[in-house]
Amino acid sequence: MKQRFKVILEWNDEDGGYTVTVPALPGCVTECDNLEEALINAREAITGYLEALKLQGQPLPDKDIQLFYGEVEVYI
């Protein structure tokens, strides 16, 4: 069975790479140097996370979350 998960890829200026988070899986985070690695690492992190849930007898998520992206303007 296949399931899709949304991932957020954030560029990190300090380290010069990407941080990838999976909002539907709290704590599922990985880092990498480029976009190609980011998607590979994300897939591996998600697979490992789901395997850990199975081993712990925890329920697997049955659907991904709704994710909206927007901007908020503030004065500084």
Backbone as a chain_set.jsonl record, in Angstrom:
{"seq": "MKQRFKVILEWNDEDGGYTVTVPALPGCVTECDNLEEALINAREAITGYLEALKLQGQPLPDKDIQLFYGEVEVYI", "coords": {"N": [[0.843, -1.18, 0.0], [0.544, 2.212, -0.813], [1.199, 5.476, 0.442], [0.924, 8.961, 0.556], [2.863, 11.65, 1.845], [3.026, 14.975, 2.924], [5.853, 17.104, 2.749], [8.052, 19.49, 4.213], [10.498, 21.546, 3.018], [13.195, 23.309, 4.044], [15.555, 25.799, 3.441], [18.727, 26.146, 4.897], [20.688, 28.658, 5.744], [22.948, 28.859, 7.406], [24.12, 26.268, 7.634], [24.12, 25.515, 5.02], [22.393, 23.699, 3.752], [19.445, 21.604, 3.476], [16.643, 21.366, 5.672], [14.31, 18.961, 6.389], [10.984, 18.438, 7.168], [8.175, 16.498, 8.305], [5.029, 17.196, 8.531], [2.762, 15.604, 9.291], [3.852, 13.632, 10.811], [4.965, 13.952, 13.753], [8.116, 15.046, 14.835], [9.505, 13.759, 12.866], [12.159, 14.316, 11.088], [14.748, 15.33, 8.86], [17.985, 16.003, 7.414], [19.886, 17.433, 4.709], [22.068, 17.989, 1.841], [21.2, 18.792, -0.737], [18.368, 19.19, -3.019], [17.665, 16.759, -4.285], [18.755, 14.79, -2.579], [17.248, 15.502, -0.394], [14.617, 14.605, -0.881], [15.044, 11.859, -1.086], [16.1, 11.294, 1.477], [13.905, 12.1, 2.997], [11.975, 10.193, 2.288], [13.197, 7.897, 3.35], [13.264, 8.6, 6.078], [10.527, 8.8, 6.673], [9.692, 6.167, 6.166], [11.189, 4.79, 8.137], [10.099, 5.955, 10.443], [7.416, 5.091, 10.293], [7.805, 2.332, 10.471], [8.816, 2.189, 13.069], [6.54, 2.976, 14.501], [4.883, 0.767, 13.977], [6.355, -1.295, 15.259], [6.096, -0.486, 17.886], [3.484, -0.898, 18.301], [1.736, 1.126, 17.748], [-0.884, 3.085, 16.21], [-0.965, 3.546, 12.664], [-0.81, 6.536, 10.702], [-3.782, 7.383, 8.999], [-4.281, 9.164, 7.035], [-2.936, 12.043, 5.369], [-2.112, 15.346, 6.583], [-3.968, 18.439, 6.17], [-2.425, 21.097, 4.602], [-1.545, 24.406, 4.583], [-0.09, 27.208, 3.051], [1.154, 30.38, 3.64], [1.689, 33.925, 3.911], [2.572, 36.36, 6.353], [2.56, 39.707, 7.059], [4.602, 41.826, 8.958], [5.571, 44.625, 10.984], [8.855, 45.724, 11.617]], "CA": [[0.0, 0.0, 0.0], [1.282, 3.475, -0.865], [0.572, 6.639, 1.068], [1.699, 10.183, 0.335], [3.004, 12.578, 2.96], [3.589, 16.288, 2.588], [7.107, 17.429, 3.416], [8.463, 20.891, 4.135], [11.938, 21.655, 2.82], [13.645, 24.661, 4.391], [16.973, 26.049, 3.221], [19.418, 26.617, 6.089], [21.845, 29.453, 5.321], [24.108, 28.604, 8.262], [24.738, 24.983, 7.318], [24.165, 25.334, 3.582], [21.651, 22.513, 3.337], [18.005, 21.613, 3.708], [16.0, 20.642, 6.759], [13.046, 18.437, 5.888], [10.073, 17.989, 8.215], [6.951, 15.847, 7.838], [4.044, 17.681, 9.504], [1.84, 14.57, 9.768], [4.589, 12.719, 11.676], [5.717, 14.81, 14.668], [9.48, 14.619, 15.133], [10.12, 13.153, 11.684], [12.981, 15.387, 10.519], [16.027, 14.922, 8.303], [18.763, 17.094, 6.824], [20.684, 17.02, 3.559], [22.764, 19.064, 1.137], [20.537, 19.271, -1.952], [16.966, 18.788, -3.144], [17.564, 15.339, -4.619], [18.971, 14.072, -1.321], [16.157, 15.839, 0.529], [13.483, 13.716, -1.121], [15.482, 10.501, -0.738], [16.174, 11.223, 2.939], [12.544, 12.199, 3.528], [11.348, 8.881, 2.104], [13.8, 6.991, 4.334], [12.836, 9.008, 7.421], [9.117, 8.437, 6.817], [9.64, 4.706, 6.262], [11.675, 4.425, 9.462], [9.114, 6.42, 11.427], [6.258, 4.196, 10.241], [8.25, 1.035, 10.992], [8.901, 2.326, 14.529], [5.161, 2.952, 15.009], [4.424, -0.631, 13.925], [7.041, -2.053, 16.304], [5.58, -0.052, 19.179], [2.056, -1.194, 18.352], [0.984, 2.373, 17.603], [-1.621, 3.143, 14.943], [-0.367, 4.296, 11.562], [-1.711, 7.6, 10.243], [-4.592, 6.91, 7.878], [-4.294, 10.195, 5.992], [-2.025, 13.159, 5.559], [-2.782, 16.541, 7.089], [-4.136, 19.552, 5.245], [-1.346, 22.04, 4.833], [-1.716, 25.658, 3.863], [1.097, 28.043, 3.104], [0.818, 31.772, 3.447], [2.626, 34.91, 4.439], [2.028, 37.376, 7.24], [3.432, 40.861, 7.058], [4.711, 42.506, 10.246], [6.508, 45.744, 11.021], [9.982, 45.525, 12.521]], "C": [[0.887, 1.242, 0.0], [0.482, 4.561, -0.17], [1.489, 7.831, 0.843], [1.719, 11.026, 1.604], [3.581, 13.89, 2.446], [4.872, 16.485, 3.381], [7.379, 18.913, 3.233], [9.977, 20.909, 4.05], [12.346, 23.101, 3.072], [15.148, 24.77, 4.175], [17.578, 26.647, 4.488], [20.687, 27.332, 5.657], [23.1, 29.132, 6.12], [24.856, 27.344, 7.858], [24.832, 24.726, 5.821], [23.467, 24.079, 3.104], [20.18, 22.666, 3.654], [17.645, 20.851, 4.982], [14.632, 20.236, 6.237], [12.212, 17.95, 7.069], [8.824, 17.396, 7.565], [5.86, 16.211, 8.846], [3.112, 16.613, 10.066], [2.503, 13.6, 10.742], [5.476, 13.534, 12.612], [7.092, 14.226, 15.014], [10.177, 13.945, 13.98], [10.837, 14.258, 10.911], [14.253, 14.774, 9.957], [16.71, 16.136, 7.702], [19.571, 16.555, 5.656], [21.225, 18.247, 2.834], [22.025, 19.62, -0.072], [19.123, 18.694, -2.046], [16.801, 17.303, -3.452], [17.735, 14.475, -3.366], [17.81, 14.3, -0.358], [14.988, 14.882, 0.351], [13.827, 12.266, -0.797], [15.492, 10.331, 0.777], [14.793, 11.291, 3.581], [11.842, 10.857, 3.427], [11.878, 7.884, 3.136], [13.341, 7.319, 5.753], [11.385, 8.605, 7.672], [8.979, 6.924, 6.99], [10.087, 4.235, 7.641], [10.693, 4.796, 10.559], [7.926, 5.462, 11.481], [6.61, 2.804, 10.765], [8.338, 1.07, 12.515], [7.502, 2.315, 15.151], [4.633, 1.522, 15.047], [5.039, -1.447, 15.058], [6.512, -1.727, 17.696], [4.087, -0.34, 19.335], [1.179, 0.041, 18.256], [0.23, 2.37, 16.274], [-0.85, 3.968, 13.906], [-1.332, 5.396, 11.137], [-2.49, 7.106, 9.025], [-4.714, 7.939, 6.766], [-3.296, 11.285, 6.354], [-2.818, 14.361, 6.068], [-3.026, 17.531, 5.958], [-3.075, 20.575, 5.596], [-1.569, 23.258, 3.965], [-0.466, 26.49, 4.058], [0.672, 29.474, 2.833], [1.902, 32.665, 4.019], [1.879, 35.876, 5.342], [3.028, 38.513, 7.274], [3.417, 41.515, 8.433], [5.699, 43.662, 10.124], [7.625, 45.438, 12.008], [10.798, 46.787, 12.646]], "O": [[1.872, 1.307, 0.736], [-0.749, 4.564, -0.193], [2.71, 7.703, 0.936], [0.732, 11.105, 2.336], [4.507, 13.904, 1.635], [4.967, 16.082, 4.54], [6.99, 19.514, 2.232], [10.66, 20.352, 4.909], [11.886, 24.009, 2.381], [15.918, 23.942, 4.662], [17.0, 27.556, 5.084], [21.655, 26.691, 5.248], [24.201, 29.134, 5.57], [26.083, 27.351, 7.752], [25.545, 23.818, 5.394], [23.912, 23.456, 2.139], [19.728, 23.739, 4.056], [18.257, 19.838, 5.319], [13.886, 21.06, 5.708], [12.679, 17.145, 7.875], [8.464, 17.739, 6.439], [5.776, 15.594, 9.908], [2.708, 16.713, 11.224], [1.819, 12.834, 11.421], [6.637, 13.783, 12.286], [7.21, 13.073, 15.429], [11.348, 13.586, 14.103], [10.216, 15.031, 10.182], [14.779, 13.809, 10.512], [16.083, 17.176, 7.504], [19.903, 15.371, 5.613], [20.891, 19.385, 3.164], [22.194, 20.792, -0.41], [18.735, 17.83, -1.26], [15.889, 16.66, -2.932], [16.96, 13.55, -3.126], [17.433, 13.404, 0.398], [14.428, 14.399, 1.336], [12.984, 11.528, -0.287], [14.963, 9.351, 1.302], [14.534, 10.625, 4.583], [11.185, 10.426, 4.375], [11.111, 7.122, 3.725], [13.061, 6.416, 6.541], [11.049, 8.126, 8.755], [8.239, 6.458, 7.855], [9.44, 3.38, 8.247], [10.485, 4.028, 11.499], [7.481, 5.067, 12.559], [5.793, 2.169, 11.431], [7.978, 0.1, 13.181], [7.298, 1.715, 16.207], [4.011, 1.11, 16.026], [4.341, -2.199, 15.739], [6.485, -2.587, 18.577], [3.5, -0.057, 20.38], [0.01, 0.007, 18.64], [0.66, 1.724, 15.319], [-0.181, 4.948, 14.235], [-2.546, 5.21, 11.205], [-1.921, 6.485, 8.128], [-5.194, 7.626, 5.677], [-2.877, 11.415, 7.505], [-4.046, 14.385, 5.989], [-2.373, 17.47, 4.917], [-2.86, 20.878, 6.769], [-1.76, 23.146, 2.754], [0.141, 26.467, 5.129], [-0.084, 29.74, 1.899], [2.907, 32.189, 4.548], [0.704, 36.171, 5.124], [4.219, 38.292, 7.496], [2.352, 41.734, 9.009], [6.563, 43.659, 9.246], [7.37, 44.949, 13.109], [11.793, 46.81, 13.37]]}, "num_chains": 1, "name": "protein.A"}
